[in-house]
Coordinates of C-alpha atoms in Angstrom, one line a residue:
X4 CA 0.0 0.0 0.0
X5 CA 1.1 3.6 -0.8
X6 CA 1.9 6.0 2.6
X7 CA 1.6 9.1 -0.2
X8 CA -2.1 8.5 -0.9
X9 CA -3.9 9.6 2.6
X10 CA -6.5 7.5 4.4
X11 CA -10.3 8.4 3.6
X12 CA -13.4 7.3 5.9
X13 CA -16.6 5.9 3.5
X14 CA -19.8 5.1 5.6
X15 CA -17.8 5.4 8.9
X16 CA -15.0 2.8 7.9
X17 CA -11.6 4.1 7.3
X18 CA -9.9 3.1 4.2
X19 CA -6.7 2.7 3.0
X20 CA -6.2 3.9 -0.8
X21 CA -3.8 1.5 -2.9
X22 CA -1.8 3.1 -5.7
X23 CA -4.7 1.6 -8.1
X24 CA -7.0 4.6 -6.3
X25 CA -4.6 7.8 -7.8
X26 CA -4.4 5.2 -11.4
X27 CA -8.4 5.5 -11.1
X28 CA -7.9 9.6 -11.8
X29 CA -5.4 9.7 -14.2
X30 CA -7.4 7.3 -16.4
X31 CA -10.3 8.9 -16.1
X32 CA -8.4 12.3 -17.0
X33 CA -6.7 10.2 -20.1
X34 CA -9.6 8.2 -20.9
X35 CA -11.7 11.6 -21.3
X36 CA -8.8 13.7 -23.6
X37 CA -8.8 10.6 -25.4
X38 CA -12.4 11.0 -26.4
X39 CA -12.3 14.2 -27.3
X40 CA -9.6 13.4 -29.4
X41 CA -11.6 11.0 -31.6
X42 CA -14.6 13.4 -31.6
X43 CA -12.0 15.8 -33.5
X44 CA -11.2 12.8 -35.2
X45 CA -7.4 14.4 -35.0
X46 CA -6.0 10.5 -35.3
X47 CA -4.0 11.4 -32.3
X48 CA -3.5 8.1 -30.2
X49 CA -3.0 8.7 -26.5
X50 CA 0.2 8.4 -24.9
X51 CA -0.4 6.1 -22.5
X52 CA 0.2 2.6 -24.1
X53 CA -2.3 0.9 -22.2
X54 CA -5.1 3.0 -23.7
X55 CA -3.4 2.7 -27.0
X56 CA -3.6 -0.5 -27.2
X57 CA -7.0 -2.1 -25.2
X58 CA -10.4 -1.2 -25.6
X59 CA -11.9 0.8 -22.8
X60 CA -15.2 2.7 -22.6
X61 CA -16.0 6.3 -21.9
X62 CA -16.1 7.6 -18.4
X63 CA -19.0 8.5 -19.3
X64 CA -22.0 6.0 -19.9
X65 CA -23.8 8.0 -22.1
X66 CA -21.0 8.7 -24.5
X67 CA -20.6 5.3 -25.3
X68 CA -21.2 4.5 -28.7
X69 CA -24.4 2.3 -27.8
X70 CA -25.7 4.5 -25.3
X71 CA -26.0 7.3 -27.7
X72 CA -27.8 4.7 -30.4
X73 CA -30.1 4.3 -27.8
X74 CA -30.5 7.7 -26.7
X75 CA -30.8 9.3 -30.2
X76 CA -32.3 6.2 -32.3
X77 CA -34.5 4.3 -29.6
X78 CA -35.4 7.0 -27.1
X79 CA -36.1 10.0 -29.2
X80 CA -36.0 8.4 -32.2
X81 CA -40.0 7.3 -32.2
X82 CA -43.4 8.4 -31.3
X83 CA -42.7 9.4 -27.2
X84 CA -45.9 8.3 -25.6
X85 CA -44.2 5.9 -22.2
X86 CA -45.9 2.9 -23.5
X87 CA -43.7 3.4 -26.9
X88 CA -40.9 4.5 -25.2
X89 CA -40.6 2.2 -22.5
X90 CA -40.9 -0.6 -25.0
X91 CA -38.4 0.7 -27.5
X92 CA -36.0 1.2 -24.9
X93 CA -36.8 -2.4 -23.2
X94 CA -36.4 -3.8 -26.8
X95 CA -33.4 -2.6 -27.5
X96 CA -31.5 -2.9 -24.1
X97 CA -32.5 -6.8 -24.4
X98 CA -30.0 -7.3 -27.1
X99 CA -28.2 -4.1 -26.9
X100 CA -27.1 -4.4 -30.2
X101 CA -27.5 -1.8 -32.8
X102 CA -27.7 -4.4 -36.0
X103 CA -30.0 -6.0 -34.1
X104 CA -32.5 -2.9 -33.5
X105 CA -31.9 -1.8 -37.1
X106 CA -32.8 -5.5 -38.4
X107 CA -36.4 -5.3 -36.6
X108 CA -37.0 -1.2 -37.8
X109 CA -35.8 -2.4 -41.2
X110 CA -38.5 -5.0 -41.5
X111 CA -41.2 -3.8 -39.3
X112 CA -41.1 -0.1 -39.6
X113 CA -40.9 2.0 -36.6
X114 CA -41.8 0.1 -33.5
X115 CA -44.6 1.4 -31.9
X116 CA -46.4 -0.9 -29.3
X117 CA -49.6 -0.2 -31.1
X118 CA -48.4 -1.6 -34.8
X119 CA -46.5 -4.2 -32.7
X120 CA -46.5 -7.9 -34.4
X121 CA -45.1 -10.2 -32.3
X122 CA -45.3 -13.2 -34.5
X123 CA -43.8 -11.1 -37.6
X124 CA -40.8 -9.8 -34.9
X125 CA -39.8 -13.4 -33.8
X126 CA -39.7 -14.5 -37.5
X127 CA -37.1 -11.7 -38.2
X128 CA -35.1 -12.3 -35.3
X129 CA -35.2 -16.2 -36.5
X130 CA -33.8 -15.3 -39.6
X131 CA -31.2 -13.2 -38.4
X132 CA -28.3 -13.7 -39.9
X133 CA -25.7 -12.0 -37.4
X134 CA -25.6 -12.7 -33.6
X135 CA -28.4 -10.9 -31.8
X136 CA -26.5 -10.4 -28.8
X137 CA -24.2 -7.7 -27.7
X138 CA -21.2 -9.4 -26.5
X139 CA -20.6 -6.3 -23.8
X140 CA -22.4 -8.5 -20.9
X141 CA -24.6 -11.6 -20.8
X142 CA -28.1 -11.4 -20.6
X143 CA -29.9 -14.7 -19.5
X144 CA -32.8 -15.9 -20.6
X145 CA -35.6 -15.5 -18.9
X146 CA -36.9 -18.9 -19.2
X147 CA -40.7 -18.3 -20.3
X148 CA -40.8 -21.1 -21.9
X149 CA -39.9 -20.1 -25.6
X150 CA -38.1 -22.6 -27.7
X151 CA -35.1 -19.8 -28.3
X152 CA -33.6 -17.3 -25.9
X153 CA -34.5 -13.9 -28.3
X154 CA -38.3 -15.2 -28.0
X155 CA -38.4 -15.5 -24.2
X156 CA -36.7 -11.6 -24.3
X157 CA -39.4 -11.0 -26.9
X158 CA -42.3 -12.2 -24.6
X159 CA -40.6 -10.3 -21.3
X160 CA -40.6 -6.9 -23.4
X161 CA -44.2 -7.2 -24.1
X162 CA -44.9 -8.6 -20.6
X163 CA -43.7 -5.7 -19.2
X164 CA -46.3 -3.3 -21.2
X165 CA -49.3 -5.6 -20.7
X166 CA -48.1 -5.6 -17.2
X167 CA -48.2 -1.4 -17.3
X168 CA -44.9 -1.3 -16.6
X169 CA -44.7 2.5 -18.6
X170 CA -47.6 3.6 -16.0
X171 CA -45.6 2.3 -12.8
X172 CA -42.4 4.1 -14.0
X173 CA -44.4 7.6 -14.4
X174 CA -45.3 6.4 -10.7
X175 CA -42.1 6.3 -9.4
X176 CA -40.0 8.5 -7.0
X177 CA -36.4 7.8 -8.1
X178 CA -34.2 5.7 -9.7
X179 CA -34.0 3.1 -6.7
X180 CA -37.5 2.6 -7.1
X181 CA -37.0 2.3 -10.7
X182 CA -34.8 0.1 -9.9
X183 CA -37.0 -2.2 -7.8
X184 CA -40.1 -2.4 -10.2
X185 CA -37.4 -3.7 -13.1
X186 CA -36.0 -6.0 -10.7
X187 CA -38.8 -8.0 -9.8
X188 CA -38.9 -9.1 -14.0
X189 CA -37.3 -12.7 -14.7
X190 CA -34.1 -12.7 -15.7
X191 CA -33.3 -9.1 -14.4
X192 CA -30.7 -9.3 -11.7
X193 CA -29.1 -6.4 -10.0
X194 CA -26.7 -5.3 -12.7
X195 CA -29.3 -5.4 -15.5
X196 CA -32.1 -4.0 -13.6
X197 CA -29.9 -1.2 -12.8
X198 CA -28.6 -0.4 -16.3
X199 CA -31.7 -0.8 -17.8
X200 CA -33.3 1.9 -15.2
X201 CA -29.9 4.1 -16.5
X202 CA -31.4 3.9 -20.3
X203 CA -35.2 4.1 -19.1
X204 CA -34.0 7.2 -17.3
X205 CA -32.3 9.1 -20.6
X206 CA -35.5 9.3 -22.0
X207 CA -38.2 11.6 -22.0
X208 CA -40.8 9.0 -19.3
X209 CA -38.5 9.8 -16.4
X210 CA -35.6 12.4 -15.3
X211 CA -34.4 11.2 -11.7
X212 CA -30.5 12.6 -10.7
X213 CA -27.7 9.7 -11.5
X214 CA -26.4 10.9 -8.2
X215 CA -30.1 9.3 -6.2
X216 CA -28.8 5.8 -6.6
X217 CA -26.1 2.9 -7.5
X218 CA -25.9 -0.6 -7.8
X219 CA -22.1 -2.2 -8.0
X220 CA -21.8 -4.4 -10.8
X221 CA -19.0 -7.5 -10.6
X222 CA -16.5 -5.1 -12.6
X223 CA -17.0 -2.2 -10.5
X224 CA -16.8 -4.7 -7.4
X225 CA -13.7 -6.0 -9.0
X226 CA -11.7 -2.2 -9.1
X227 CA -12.9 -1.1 -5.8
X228 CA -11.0 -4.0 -4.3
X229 CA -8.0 -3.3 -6.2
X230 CA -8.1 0.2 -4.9
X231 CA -9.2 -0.5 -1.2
X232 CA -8.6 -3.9 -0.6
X233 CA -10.8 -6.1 1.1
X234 CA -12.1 -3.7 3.9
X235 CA -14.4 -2.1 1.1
X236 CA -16.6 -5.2 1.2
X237 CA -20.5 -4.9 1.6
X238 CA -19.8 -0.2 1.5
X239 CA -19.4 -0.7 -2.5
X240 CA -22.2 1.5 -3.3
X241 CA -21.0 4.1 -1.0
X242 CA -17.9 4.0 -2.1
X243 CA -19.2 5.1 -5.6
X244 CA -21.1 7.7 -4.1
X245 CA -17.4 9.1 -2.3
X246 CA -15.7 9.4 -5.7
X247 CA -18.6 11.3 -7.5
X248 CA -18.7 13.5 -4.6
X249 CA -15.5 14.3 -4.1
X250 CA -14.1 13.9 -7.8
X251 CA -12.8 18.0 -8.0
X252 CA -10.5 17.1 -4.7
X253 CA -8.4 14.3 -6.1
X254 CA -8.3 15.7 -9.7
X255 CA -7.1 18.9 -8.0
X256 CA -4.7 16.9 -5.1
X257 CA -3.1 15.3 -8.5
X258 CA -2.6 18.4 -10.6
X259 CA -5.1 17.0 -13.2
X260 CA -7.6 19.3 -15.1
X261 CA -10.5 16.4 -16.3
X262 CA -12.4 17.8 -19.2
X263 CA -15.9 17.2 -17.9
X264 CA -19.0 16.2 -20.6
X265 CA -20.5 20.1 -21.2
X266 CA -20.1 20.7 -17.6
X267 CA -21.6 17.5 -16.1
X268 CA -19.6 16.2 -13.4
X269 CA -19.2 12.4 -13.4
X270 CA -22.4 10.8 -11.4
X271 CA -22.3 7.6 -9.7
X272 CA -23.1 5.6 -12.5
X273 CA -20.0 7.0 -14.4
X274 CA -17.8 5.9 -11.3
X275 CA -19.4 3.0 -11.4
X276 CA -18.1 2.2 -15.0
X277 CA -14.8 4.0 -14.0
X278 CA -14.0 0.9 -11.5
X279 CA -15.0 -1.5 -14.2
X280 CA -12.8 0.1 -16.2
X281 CA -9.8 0.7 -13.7
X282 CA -9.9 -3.0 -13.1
X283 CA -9.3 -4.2 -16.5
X284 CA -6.6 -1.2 -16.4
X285 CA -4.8 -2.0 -13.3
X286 CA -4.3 -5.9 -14.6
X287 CA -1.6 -4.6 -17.1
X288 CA -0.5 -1.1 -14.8
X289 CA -0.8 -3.0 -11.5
X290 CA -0.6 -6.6 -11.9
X291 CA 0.5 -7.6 -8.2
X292 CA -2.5 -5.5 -7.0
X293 CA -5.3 -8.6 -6.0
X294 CA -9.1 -8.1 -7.2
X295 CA -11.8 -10.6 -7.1
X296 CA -12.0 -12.1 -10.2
X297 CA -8.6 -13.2 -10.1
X298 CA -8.1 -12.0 -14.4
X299 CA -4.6 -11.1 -15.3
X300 CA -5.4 -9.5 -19.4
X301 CA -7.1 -7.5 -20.9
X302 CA -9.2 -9.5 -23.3
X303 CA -10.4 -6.7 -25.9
X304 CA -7.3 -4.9 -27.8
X305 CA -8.4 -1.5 -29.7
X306 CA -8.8 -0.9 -33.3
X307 CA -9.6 2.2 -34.4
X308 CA -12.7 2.5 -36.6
X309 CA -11.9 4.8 -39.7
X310 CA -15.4 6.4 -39.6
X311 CA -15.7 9.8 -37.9
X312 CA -18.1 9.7 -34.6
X313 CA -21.4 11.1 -35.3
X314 CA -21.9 14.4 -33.3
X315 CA -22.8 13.7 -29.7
X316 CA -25.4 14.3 -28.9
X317 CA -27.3 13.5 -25.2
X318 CA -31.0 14.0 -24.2
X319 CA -32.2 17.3 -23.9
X320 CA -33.3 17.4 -20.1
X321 CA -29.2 17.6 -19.5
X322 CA -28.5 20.5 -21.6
X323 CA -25.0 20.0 -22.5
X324 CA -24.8 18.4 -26.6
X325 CA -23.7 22.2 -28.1
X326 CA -21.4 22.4 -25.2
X327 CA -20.2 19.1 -25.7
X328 CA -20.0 19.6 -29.6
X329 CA -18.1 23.1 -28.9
X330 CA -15.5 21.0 -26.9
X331 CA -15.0 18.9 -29.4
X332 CA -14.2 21.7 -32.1
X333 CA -12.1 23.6 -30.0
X334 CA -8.3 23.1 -30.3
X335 CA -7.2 22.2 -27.2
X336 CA -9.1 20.1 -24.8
X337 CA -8.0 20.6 -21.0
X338 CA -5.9 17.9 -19.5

């Protein structure tokens, strides 16, 4: 453990920072002048040979290439009563895949849950003729009792709307409550309950703070141990909620200027990611540093896509897409 990184006390327990914690900065500074970068689409590759050479996503969610499909194409992108909305976005997320989403509009129109044809959906999807998964993180099956795993996700999406699902989330007082009515779904444990109430949250139906609530997925689990050791156990959440709060003292303690998204601070869910993140990071930067898991690589190695980004763009309620964009054109982006 490093003496040079000082003690800090989450949810009354005093913990020790490893050098992983002050890594956990300087990626996300890095990681976020690295996007920028590839918004200018300057074909500047960043310095640091770790992030030169492995995949790694943004630090924050909804810059991600998929989370702006689905914030742009599937959230806005349709008729916005809930009931459509809720179902686009439930559609998607089951798959989260973007050839996927583009296969069904491309054969069925625009999905509305009105011109909804389940039959006609299920025959698509059964003729697919590219995986219909997004390898990013598993999604079980629901076991509904569908002979293949995409009908079962089918039958769950429109489950939910018969159920009134869209009328339940205009209901609810916050995201943990979100949360709770998504979790009670087959198939929806914690970490998919949660990101799916992130995406159900971008759009127009809700607009609850990132900063109300939390849920630590395996990855995140994985980087707070590696930055805190074992005495973080069972304070996770809280621990996400400390590095959101606090994120202006430890950029500022390292001399690093982190080029926030339009003025948005990171919220929990973006520290969330940040630990999932730092984990895979740390395997190659701080390899005798334990985690859970127990990986030693990095599985996914970066390849940059000669397409220019499409211009960001982020859901309205934030306010921030010209700011962003004007980021993105200006000549130097703070470090």
């Amino acid at each position: 453990m490093s003496e040079s990184i000082p003690d800090i006390t989450v949810a009354g327990r005093r913990l020790r920072p490893s050098p992983v914690f002050d890594t956990y900065w300087r990626f996300a500074a890095a990681r976020q002048e690295a996007y920028f970068a590839r918004l200018r689409d300057n074909g500047t590759a960043p310095s640091d040979p770790i992030l030169a050479r492995h995949r790694f996503t943004n630090c924050y969610r909804a810059a991600d290439r998929v989370s702006q499909f689905a914030i742009h194409d599937v959230g806005y992108g349709g008729p916005q009563k809930p009931r459509d909305v809720v179902f686009r976005m439930l559609l998607f997320k089951f798959f989260n895949k973007i050839d996927t989403w583009r296969l069904l509009e491309a054969e069925l129109g625009t999905v509305t849950w009105a011109s909804w044809q389940p039959a006609a959906a299920r025959a698509v999807l059964d003729a697919a003729r590219h995986a219909l998964y997004s390898p990013a993180y598993i999604i079980p099956p629901p076991r509904l009792g569908g002979t293949r795993k995409h009908h079962d996700h089918l039958l769950l999406a429109e489950t939910m709307i018969h159920d009134g699902l869209a009328e339940k989330l205009q209901d609810a007082h916050g995201l943990a409550n979100v949360f709770a009515l998504l979790r009670a779904y087959p198939g929806l444990g914690d970490f998919l309950a949660f990101q799916f109430s992130i995406d159900l949250n971008y759009t127009a139906v809700l607009d609850f703070s990132e900063n109300d609530f939390v849920v630590a997925g395996p990855g995140a689990r994985d980087g707070i141990r590696k930055c805190f050791g074992p005495a973080a156990h069972g304070i996770e959440d809280a621990v996400i909620a400390y590095m959101s709060d606090t994120q202006e003292a430890h950029f500022a303690r390292l001399g690093l200027r982190f080029a926030s998204l339009g003025g948005r601070r990171l919220h929990r869910v973006d520290c969330q990611n940040l630990f999932c993140e730092v984990d895979k990071y740390a395997r190659v930067a701080h390899p005798a540093v334990p985690g859970i898991s127990g990986r030693t690589r990095i599985k996914q190695q970066y390849h940059r896509n000669g397409d220019p980004m499409p211009a960001p763009w982020f859901p309205p309620k934030w306010g921030i897409t010209e700011a962003v964009r004007a980021q993105a054109a200006a000549v130097v982006v703070p470090r």
